Short mmCIF file of C-alpha atoms in Angstrom, two decimals:
data_model
loop_
_atom_site.label_atom_id
_atom_site.label_comp_id
_atom_site.label_asym_id
_atom_site.label_seq_id
_atom_site.Cartn_x
_atom_site.Cartn_y
_atom_site.Cartn_z
CA UNK A 1 -18.82 -19.68 -2.97
CA UNK A 2 -17.30 -16.89 -5.03
CA UNK A 3 -19.90 -14.42 -3.77
CA UNK A 4 -19.22 -15.27 -0.10
CA UNK A 5 -15.51 -14.74 -0.62
CA UNK A 6 -16.17 -11.37 -2.23
CA UNK A 7 -18.40 -10.29 0.67
CA UNK A 8 -15.71 -11.39 3.14
CA UNK A 9 -13.09 -9.36 1.30
CA UNK A 10 -15.35 -6.31 1.32
CA UNK A 11 -16.05 -6.66 5.08
CA UNK A 12 -12.38 -7.02 5.97
CA UNK A 13 -11.57 -4.06 3.73
CA UNK A 14 -14.28 -1.97 5.39
CA UNK A 15 -13.08 -2.85 8.89
CA UNK A 16 -9.62 -1.61 7.92
CA UNK A 17 -11.14 1.67 6.79
CA UNK A 18 -13.31 1.98 9.92
CA UNK A 19 -10.56 0.99 12.37
CA UNK A 20 -9.26 4.55 12.86
CA UNK A 21 -12.69 5.70 14.08
CA UNK A 22 -12.52 3.35 17.07
CA UNK A 23 -9.25 4.98 18.15
CA UNK A 24 -10.31 8.55 17.50
CA UNK A 25 -8.99 9.83 20.83
CA UNK A 26 -5.40 9.21 19.74
CA UNK A 27 -6.14 10.26 16.20
CA UNK A 28 -4.21 13.46 15.54
CA UNK A 29 -5.23 14.05 11.94
CA UNK A 30 -8.21 16.18 12.95
CA UNK A 31 -8.21 19.77 14.22
CA UNK A 32 -7.43 20.05 17.94
CA UNK A 33 -10.35 21.07 20.21
CA UNK A 34 -7.76 23.19 22.06
CA UNK A 35 -7.90 24.67 25.53
CA UNK A 36 -9.85 27.91 25.12
CA UNK A 37 -13.49 28.76 24.64
CA UNK A 38 -12.72 30.14 21.18
CA UNK A 39 -10.72 27.08 20.14
CA UNK A 40 -13.59 24.81 21.20
CA UNK A 41 -16.10 26.86 19.25
CA UNK A 42 -13.77 26.77 16.22
CA UNK A 43 -13.58 23.00 16.62
CA UNK A 44 -17.37 22.66 16.91
CA UNK A 45 -17.82 24.86 13.85
CA UNK A 46 -15.30 22.77 11.96
CA UNK A 47 -17.10 19.53 12.90
CA UNK A 48 -20.56 20.96 12.07
CA UNK A 49 -19.43 22.02 8.62
CA UNK A 50 -17.53 18.78 8.14
CA UNK A 51 -20.69 16.73 8.80
CA UNK A 52 -22.75 19.01 6.53
CA UNK A 53 -20.18 18.32 3.79
CA UNK A 54 -20.36 14.58 4.52
CA UNK A 55 -24.16 14.67 4.23
CA UNK A 56 -24.02 16.64 0.96
CA UNK A 57 -21.40 14.21 -0.37
CA UNK A 58 -23.54 11.19 0.55
CA UNK A 59 -26.68 12.65 -1.07
CA UNK A 60 -24.97 13.86 -4.25
CA UNK A 61 -22.85 10.76 -4.81
CA UNK A 62 -25.69 8.49 -3.65
CA UNK A 63 -28.08 9.94 -6.23
CA UNK A 64 -25.37 9.86 -8.88
CA UNK A 65 -24.35 6.24 -8.29
CA UNK A 66 -27.94 5.11 -7.95
CA UNK A 67 -28.80 6.82 -11.25
CA UNK A 68 -25.82 5.30 -13.00
CA UNK A 69 -26.74 1.87 -11.72
CA UNK A 70 -30.49 2.08 -12.16
CA UNK A 71 -30.49 3.71 -15.57
CA UNK A 72 -27.70 1.63 -17.04
CA UNK A 73 -27.53 0.99 -20.76
CA UNK A 74 -27.84 -2.81 -20.41
CA UNK A 75 -31.35 -2.28 -18.99
CA UNK A 76 -32.19 -0.28 -22.09
CA UNK A 77 -32.14 3.18 -20.52
CA UNK A 78 -32.39 6.05 -22.97
CA UNK A 79 -31.05 9.52 -22.17
CA UNK A 80 -33.78 12.15 -21.89
CA UNK A 81 -32.82 15.28 -23.85
CA UNK A 82 -34.01 18.61 -22.56
CA UNK A 83 -32.53 22.09 -22.58
CA UNK A 84 -33.74 23.71 -19.41
CA UNK A 85 -35.86 23.03 -16.37
CA UNK A 86 -36.58 26.23 -14.47
CA UNK A 87 -37.95 24.50 -11.36
CA UNK A 88 -34.90 22.27 -10.94
CA UNK A 89 -32.61 25.23 -11.56
CA UNK A 90 -34.38 27.26 -8.87
CA UNK A 91 -34.12 24.32 -6.48
CA UNK A 92 -30.39 23.85 -7.02
CA UNK A 93 -29.87 27.56 -6.44
CA UNK A 94 -32.04 27.87 -3.32
CA UNK A 95 -30.83 24.71 -1.56
CA UNK A 96 -27.09 25.68 -1.58
CA UNK A 97 -28.08 29.25 -0.60
CA UNK A 98 -29.95 27.85 2.41
CA UNK A 99 -26.99 25.63 3.34
CA UNK A 100 -24.54 28.54 3.08
CA UNK A 101 -26.72 30.76 5.26
CA UNK A 102 -27.02 27.94 7.80
CA UNK A 103 -23.20 27.71 7.87
CA UNK A 104 -22.74 31.49 8.01
CA UNK A 105 -24.75 31.90 11.22
CA UNK A 106 -22.47 29.87 13.58
CA UNK A 107 -19.37 30.98 11.63
CA UNK A 108 -20.21 34.66 12.18
CA UNK A 109 -20.87 34.07 15.87
CA UNK A 110 -17.41 32.44 16.25
CA UNK A 111 -15.65 35.16 14.25
CA UNK A 112 -17.20 37.93 16.31
CA UNK A 113 -16.02 36.18 19.50
CA UNK A 114 -12.53 35.77 18.04
CA UNK A 115 -12.20 39.43 17.07
CA UNK A 116 -13.06 40.94 20.43
CA UNK A 117 -9.82 41.67 22.33
CA UNK A 118 -11.49 44.26 24.58
CA UNK A 119 -11.25 44.24 28.38
CA UNK A 120 -8.05 42.21 28.55
CA UNK A 121 -6.24 41.85 31.89
CA UNK A 122 -2.79 41.36 30.41
CA UNK A 123 -1.20 42.81 27.27
CA UNK A 124 1.63 41.05 25.53
CA UNK A 125 3.47 42.36 22.52
CA UNK A 126 4.78 39.67 20.23
CA UNK A 127 7.43 40.70 17.72
CA UNK A 128 8.63 38.39 14.96
CA UNK A 129 12.33 38.44 14.07
CA UNK A 130 14.30 36.37 11.58
CA UNK A 131 14.16 33.76 13.19
CA UNK A 132 12.94 34.07 16.75
CA UNK A 133 10.09 35.62 18.71
CA UNK A 134 10.32 38.49 21.15
CA UNK A 135 7.80 38.71 23.98
CA UNK A 136 7.19 41.99 25.77
CA UNK A 137 4.94 41.93 28.84
CA UNK A 138 3.56 45.47 28.66
CA UNK A 139 3.48 47.34 32.01
CA UNK A 140 5.40 44.46 33.61
CA UNK A 141 8.91 45.63 32.68
CA UNK A 142 9.65 42.27 31.14
CA UNK A 143 10.97 41.61 27.68
CA UNK A 144 12.79 38.61 26.28
CA UNK A 145 13.60 36.66 23.15
CA UNK A 146 12.58 33.06 22.64
CA UNK A 147 15.04 31.04 20.52
CA UNK A 148 14.92 27.52 19.13
CA UNK A 149 16.40 25.08 21.67
CA UNK A 150 16.68 21.97 19.51
CA UNK A 151 20.38 21.07 19.31
CA UNK A 152 22.06 21.58 15.91
CA UNK A 153 23.20 17.94 16.08
CA UNK A 154 19.59 16.73 15.91
CA UNK A 155 18.88 18.98 12.93
CA UNK A 156 22.00 17.67 11.19
CA UNK A 157 20.97 14.03 11.82
CA UNK A 158 24.04 13.45 13.97
CA UNK A 159 21.85 12.66 16.99
CA UNK A 160 18.47 10.99 17.42
CA UNK A 161 15.63 13.54 17.23
CA UNK A 162 13.90 14.41 20.52
CA UNK A 163 10.15 14.27 21.27
CA UNK A 164 9.68 17.99 20.66
CA UNK A 165 12.04 18.23 17.72
CA UNK A 166 11.95 21.81 16.34
CA UNK A 167 9.12 22.61 18.79
CA UNK A 168 11.22 23.59 21.81
CA UNK A 169 12.61 26.98 22.84
CA UNK A 170 15.01 28.32 25.46
CA UNK A 171 12.42 30.64 27.06
CA UNK A 172 8.71 29.80 27.16
CA UNK A 173 6.02 32.42 26.82
CA UNK A 174 4.56 31.99 30.31
CA UNK A 175 0.89 33.03 30.56
CA UNK A 176 -1.64 32.89 33.38
CA UNK A 177 -4.71 30.68 32.98
CA UNK A 178 -8.27 32.05 33.37
CA UNK A 179 -7.10 35.51 32.35
CA UNK A 180 -8.05 37.39 29.22
CA UNK A 181 -4.78 38.11 27.46
CA UNK A 182 -4.50 40.52 24.56
CA UNK A 183 -1.77 39.73 22.05
CA UNK A 184 -0.37 42.60 19.99
CA UNK A 185 1.50 41.23 17.02
CA UNK A 186 4.08 42.92 14.88
CA UNK A 187 7.41 42.12 13.22
CA UNK A 188 10.85 43.63 13.03
CA UNK A 189 11.95 42.54 9.56
CA UNK A 190 9.62 40.51 7.34
CA UNK A 191 6.10 39.11 7.72
CA UNK A 192 5.79 36.29 10.24
CA UNK A 193 2.69 34.60 11.62
CA UNK A 194 2.18 33.56 15.23
CA UNK A 195 0.29 30.27 15.31
CA UNK A 196 -0.62 28.11 18.32
CA UNK A 197 -3.30 25.57 17.33
CA UNK A 198 -4.36 24.74 20.92
CA UNK A 199 -5.28 28.41 21.47
CA UNK A 200 -6.85 28.77 18.00
CA UNK A 201 -4.69 31.85 17.46
CA UNK A 202 -3.06 32.36 14.08
CA UNK A 203 -2.29 35.96 13.28
CA UNK A 204 0.13 37.62 10.88
CA UNK A 205 2.94 39.67 12.42
CA UNK A 206 3.64 42.44 9.90
CA UNK A 207 6.37 45.12 10.14
CA UNK A 208 4.80 48.53 10.74
CA UNK A 209 1.43 47.03 11.66
CA UNK A 210 -0.01 45.96 14.98
CA UNK A 211 -2.48 43.10 14.76
CA UNK A 212 -4.61 42.13 17.72
CA UNK A 213 -5.64 38.74 18.97
CA UNK A 214 -6.66 37.42 22.34
CA UNK A 215 -6.86 34.25 24.36
CA UNK A 216 -8.10 32.95 27.68
CA UNK A 217 -6.51 29.63 28.51
CA UNK A 218 -8.59 27.23 30.62
CA UNK A 219 -6.10 24.49 31.37
CA UNK A 220 -2.50 24.78 32.58
CA UNK A 221 -0.07 23.09 30.22
CA UNK A 222 2.46 23.50 27.47
CA UNK A 223 1.16 24.40 24.03
CA UNK A 224 3.41 24.45 21.01
CA UNK A 225 3.18 26.30 17.74
CA UNK A 226 5.16 27.55 14.80
CA UNK A 227 5.65 30.49 12.49
CA UNK A 228 3.00 30.13 9.79
CA UNK A 229 4.25 32.63 7.22
CA UNK A 230 7.28 31.75 5.11
CA UNK A 231 9.86 34.24 6.41
CA UNK A 232 13.19 33.05 5.06
CA UNK A 233 15.86 30.43 5.61
CA UNK A 234 15.00 29.43 9.20
CA UNK A 235 11.23 29.83 8.97
CA UNK A 236 10.85 26.28 10.31
CA UNK A 237 13.25 26.98 13.19
CA UNK A 238 11.36 29.62 15.17
CA UNK A 239 8.81 27.66 17.18
CA UNK A 240 6.46 29.00 19.84
CA UNK A 241 6.06 27.42 23.26
CA UNK A 242 3.28 28.74 25.49
CA UNK A 243 3.37 27.63 29.12
CA UNK A 244 0.06 28.24 30.84
CA UNK A 245 0.23 28.32 34.66
CA UNK A 246 -2.32 29.26 37.33
CA UNK A 247 -2.36 33.04 38.07
CA UNK A 248 -0.60 32.73 41.48
CA UNK A 249 2.20 30.74 39.89
CA UNK A 250 2.41 33.36 37.14
CA UNK A 251 3.02 36.10 39.74
CA UNK A 252 5.76 33.96 41.33
CA UNK A 253 7.32 33.44 37.92
CA UNK A 254 7.28 37.21 37.25
CA UNK A 255 9.07 37.87 40.56
CA UNK A 256 11.58 35.11 39.88
CA UNK A 257 12.41 36.40 36.39
CA UNK A 258 12.93 39.91 37.76
CA UNK A 259 15.27 38.59 40.47
CA UNK A 260 17.23 36.67 37.82
CA UNK A 261 17.53 39.81 35.73
CA UNK A 262 18.97 41.72 38.68
CA UNK A 263 21.38 38.88 39.47
CA UNK A 264 22.51 38.93 35.86
CA UNK A 265 23.14 42.68 35.98
CA UNK A 266 25.19 42.13 39.14
CA UNK A 267 27.12 39.29 37.47
CA UNK A 268 28.07 41.62 34.63
CA UNK A 269 29.97 43.76 37.15
CA UNK A 270 32.18 40.97 38.51
CA UNK A 271 35.42 40.14 36.73
CA UNK A 272 35.29 37.25 34.29
CA UNK A 273 38.18 35.03 33.20
CA UNK A 274 38.76 34.28 29.54
CA UNK A 275 37.77 30.63 30.09
CA UNK A 276 34.45 31.55 31.74
CA UNK A 277 33.64 33.91 28.90
CA UNK A 278 34.58 31.29 26.30
CA UNK A 279 32.33 28.64 27.89
CA UNK A 280 29.32 30.93 28.01
CA UNK A 281 30.21 32.49 24.68
CA UNK A 282 30.05 29.14 22.91
CA UNK A 283 26.50 28.53 24.20
CA UNK A 284 25.37 32.00 23.17
CA UNK A 285 27.07 31.63 19.79
CA UNK A 286 25.33 28.33 19.03
CA UNK A 287 21.97 29.80 20.03
CA UNK A 288 22.15 33.25 18.47
CA UNK A 289 24.81 33.25 15.74
CA UNK A 290 25.37 29.73 14.41
CA UNK A 291 22.26 29.70 12.19
CA UNK A 292 24.00 32.12 9.81
CA UNK A 293 27.71 32.10 10.69
CA UNK A 294 27.65 28.29 11.20
CA UNK A 295 28.88 26.38 14.28
CA UNK A 296 32.35 26.20 12.71
CA UNK A 297 32.52 29.96 12.14
CA UNK A 298 32.90 29.46 8.41
CA UNK A 299 29.62 31.18 7.51
CA UNK A 300 27.85 30.78 4.16
CA UNK A 301 29.53 33.45 2.00
CA UNK A 302 28.61 35.83 0.56
CA UNK A 303 25.32 36.30 2.49
CA UNK A 304 26.71 35.19 5.85
CA UNK A 305 30.48 35.95 6.04
CA UNK A 306 32.93 33.68 7.84
CA UNK A 307 34.08 34.76 11.30
CA UNK A 308 36.98 32.34 11.31
CA UNK A 309 40.00 34.43 10.29
CA UNK A 310 37.77 37.43 9.52
CA UNK A 311 39.21 40.95 9.76
CA UNK A 312 36.34 41.93 12.06
CA UNK A 313 36.98 39.15 14.60
CA UNK A 314 40.74 39.66 14.48
CA UNK A 315 40.82 43.46 14.09
CA UNK A 316 39.78 46.38 16.26
CA UNK A 317 37.64 45.17 19.17
CA UNK A 318 35.59 48.39 19.21
CA UNK A 319 34.45 47.85 15.61
CA UNK A 320 33.60 44.22 16.38
CA UNK A 321 31.49 45.23 19.39
CA UNK A 322 29.76 47.90 17.30
CA UNK A 323 28.69 45.40 14.61
CA UNK A 324 27.36 42.87 17.14
CA UNK A 325 25.50 45.53 19.13
CA UNK A 326 24.08 47.57 16.27
CA UNK A 327 24.06 45.17 13.33
CA UNK A 328 25.07 46.09 9.81
CA UNK A 329 22.27 47.88 7.89
CA UNK A 330 21.41 46.42 4.51
CA UNK A 331 22.63 42.95 5.46
CA UNK A 332 21.18 40.05 7.42
CA UNK A 333 23.32 41.04 10.42
CA UNK A 334 20.90 42.09 13.15
CA UNK A 335 21.43 44.39 16.11
CA UNK A 336 21.87 42.14 19.14
CA UNK A 337 21.91 44.87 21.79
CA UNK A 338 18.32 44.13 22.85
CA UNK A 339 18.47 40.42 22.18
CA UNK A 340 21.32 39.47 24.49
CA UNK A 341 22.40 40.59 27.97
CA UNK A 342 25.66 42.48 28.52
CA UNK A 343 27.31 39.29 29.80
CA UNK A 344 26.09 37.28 26.84
CA UNK A 345 27.31 39.95 24.41
CA UNK A 346 30.75 40.11 26.05
CA UNK A 347 30.98 36.31 26.13
CA UNK A 348 30.01 35.82 22.50
CA UNK A 349 32.36 38.54 21.24
CA UNK A 350 35.17 37.02 23.30
CA UNK A 351 34.29 33.61 21.86
CA UNK A 352 34.34 34.89 18.28
CA UNK A 353 37.78 36.44 18.84
CA UNK A 354 39.26 33.25 20.32
CA UNK A 355 37.51 30.25 18.73
CA UNK A 356 38.27 28.23 15.59
CA UNK A 357 41.89 29.33 15.47
CA UNK A 358 41.09 33.03 15.97
CA UNK A 359 43.58 33.69 18.77
CA UNK A 360 43.61 37.33 19.77
CA UNK A 361 43.72 36.27 23.43
CA UNK A 362 41.49 39.27 24.15
CA UNK A 363 38.65 39.04 26.64
CA UNK A 364 35.80 41.57 26.45
CA UNK A 365 34.53 42.34 29.94
CA UNK A 366 30.74 42.37 30.48
CA UNK A 367 31.12 45.65 32.40
CA UNK A 368 32.69 47.18 29.28
CA UNK A 369 29.56 46.27 27.28
CA UNK A 370 27.30 47.57 30.05
CA UNK A 371 29.04 50.96 29.83
CA UNK A 372 28.70 51.06 26.05
CA UNK A 373 25.00 50.16 26.27
CA UNK A 374 24.39 52.82 28.92
CA UNK A 375 26.44 55.38 27.00
CA UNK A 376 24.57 54.68 23.77
CA UNK A 377 21.23 54.96 25.50
CA UNK A 378 22.15 58.51 26.57
CA UNK A 379 23.25 59.46 23.07
CA UNK A 380 20.67 57.42 21.24
CA UNK A 381 19.91 60.35 18.93
CA UNK A 382 23.49 60.45 17.67
CA UNK A 383 23.74 56.69 17.45
CA UNK A 384 20.79 56.55 15.09
CA UNK A 385 22.71 58.43 12.38
CA UNK B 1 -47.75 54.49 -24.69
CA UNK B 2 -47.10 55.35 -21.03
CA UNK B 3 -48.46 51.99 -19.84
CA UNK B 4 -46.20 50.30 -22.31
CA UNK B 5 -43.02 51.89 -20.91
CA UNK B 6 -44.02 51.02 -17.31
CA UNK B 7 -44.56 47.45 -18.43
CA UNK B 8 -41.15 47.44 -20.09
CA UNK B 9 -39.45 48.71 -16.94
CA UNK B 10 -41.26 46.07 -14.90
CA UNK B 11 -40.07 43.35 -17.28
CA UNK B 12 -36.50 44.73 -17.13
CA UNK B 13 -36.68 44.65 -13.33
CA UNK B 14 -37.78 41.00 -13.43
CA UNK B 15 -34.98 40.25 -15.89
CA UNK B 16 -32.33 41.86 -13.65
CA UNK B 17 -33.72 40.04 -10.59
CA UNK B 18 -33.52 36.76 -12.48
CA UNK B 19 -29.96 37.66 -13.42
CA UNK B 20 -29.06 38.23 -9.75
CA UNK B 21 -30.60 34.89 -8.89
CA UNK B 22 -28.98 33.16 -11.87
CA UNK B 23 -32.01 31.42 -13.37
CA UNK B 24 -34.04 32.63 -16.39
CA UNK B 25 -36.05 30.56 -18.84
CA UNK B 26 -35.03 30.66 -22.49
CA UNK B 27 -38.40 32.07 -23.57
CA UNK B 28 -38.24 34.97 -21.12
CA UNK B 29 -34.64 35.68 -22.12
CA UNK B 30 -35.61 35.86 -25.80
CA UNK B 31 -38.46 38.21 -25.00
CA UNK B 32 -36.10 40.47 -23.02
CA UNK B 33 -33.77 40.70 -25.99
CA UNK B 34 -36.58 41.31 -28.46
CA UNK B 35 -38.63 43.88 -26.56
CA UNK B 36 -36.38 45.25 -23.83
CA UNK B 37 -34.22 48.37 -24.00
CA UNK B 38 -30.55 48.05 -23.05
CA UNK B 39 -30.66 51.35 -21.10
CA UNK B 40 -33.40 50.01 -18.79
CA UNK B 41 -31.35 46.94 -17.95
CA UNK B 42 -28.16 48.96 -17.34
CA UNK B 43 -29.83 51.55 -15.07
CA UNK B 44 -31.89 49.00 -13.12
CA UNK B 45 -28.87 46.71 -12.85
CA UNK B 46 -26.68 49.48 -11.38
CA UNK B 47 -29.43 50.53 -8.93
CA UNK B 48 -29.97 46.96 -7.78
CA UNK B 49 -26.22 46.37 -7.39
CA UNK B 50 -26.05 49.48 -5.16
CA UNK B 51 -29.11 48.20 -3.30
CA UNK B 52 -27.43 44.84 -2.75
CA UNK B 53 -24.33 46.51 -1.29
CA UNK B 54 -26.51 48.55 1.09
CA UNK B 55 -28.39 45.37 2.03
CA UNK B 56 -25.10 43.61 2.89
CA UNK B 57 -23.93 46.60 4.96
CA UNK B 58 -27.16 46.51 6.98
CA UNK B 59 -26.98 42.72 7.28
CA UNK B 60 -23.48 42.98 8.80
CA UNK B 61 -24.56 45.78 11.15
CA UNK B 62 -27.57 43.79 12.24
CA UNK B 63 -25.45 40.67 12.84
CA UNK B 64 -22.93 42.68 14.87
CA UNK B 65 -25.63 44.36 16.94
CA UNK B 66 -27.15 40.94 17.64
CA UNK B 67 -23.83 39.75 19.05
CA UNK B 68 -23.44 42.88 21.13
CA UNK B 69 -20.48 44.57 19.41
#
């Protein structure tokens, strides 16, 4: 009776262990097969080597456990003492060598495929910033930043977390499917790493270096990734969202984005009220500034100074604009002139001068910023000093 | 005398090869230490290390040419 109960316990235990295999489709512990030819070959390679390891494990542990059981002391087994056995030593050198060579052949084939960015139809420069990505569509006159879109309330546990918590951005990297795309990776400040598992692309973005990678996406869809190189405080808050669309739709999207950009330039020329600027300024502030200066404007001194009651936000507006546009060298304060539009810059500066009890009552007009940006572009040589 | 030194070099070569492979019987090792000359082992070892590097370079080139790069 005791034996039957033991067997039953073992069977029910085993079924618990084996249960996950029956639901492997929903099982997300394993590597993703992804949506590109390279990602599938990486997945196949991973599975091949995984099963080789399983087989080695079974043989090695099988022999070991069998030996322990079969040659146990209670059966009177005596250890056989010997110093060397050249034949066995040769065997245990040659067998692993053979296995390694067998693994190296498919691994090399996959690596060679991965490292061939030639003959791409579209070039995209990806620049890592603390803590956001910048995407430049080369020869397409398109360039934008992609910021985390998860609300601060979710991060602070004041709201329930969404489905794509910390994996959502304000602007997706839109890419055409069935097109060979070359990715040129670099960084503006520290080392980042651009990683999208579904594309099997994970490449360091290093300041002063340009690394190459490529992809050809087979299926339209949204693929999410993260920065994979510890890059500072908000390393976990600079996700990547790739949106793959069919080529025709990609062309439409390009045209649409260009039209929006023109509309935005036109909007900068109209006259804005203080209230309009404040409303937009708050959104821009939360997206671009709040990570360091905090949503309440109190900052985290001394690294990230408070804006509430600060001499910059309450003092000369020209100096304030200069710091936001050009940053402050030697500190974490970045230059936002390329990151935000003229309207966004005007709105956020207005917001900083009128929020949290800062009450200068001053509104900075987007057209004023446009003129400064245009003026600086002409005298860029002087501005660099 | 001349035959003897050729034989010694041959034995040193075998010893270095066994070292690259990682398996050498105790008896052969003792004989190497008793009869071999250190200089032979050093020179042959350096030559074979250089040879191994060249072999790897050609292996990589061959693999790349196979995959059409």
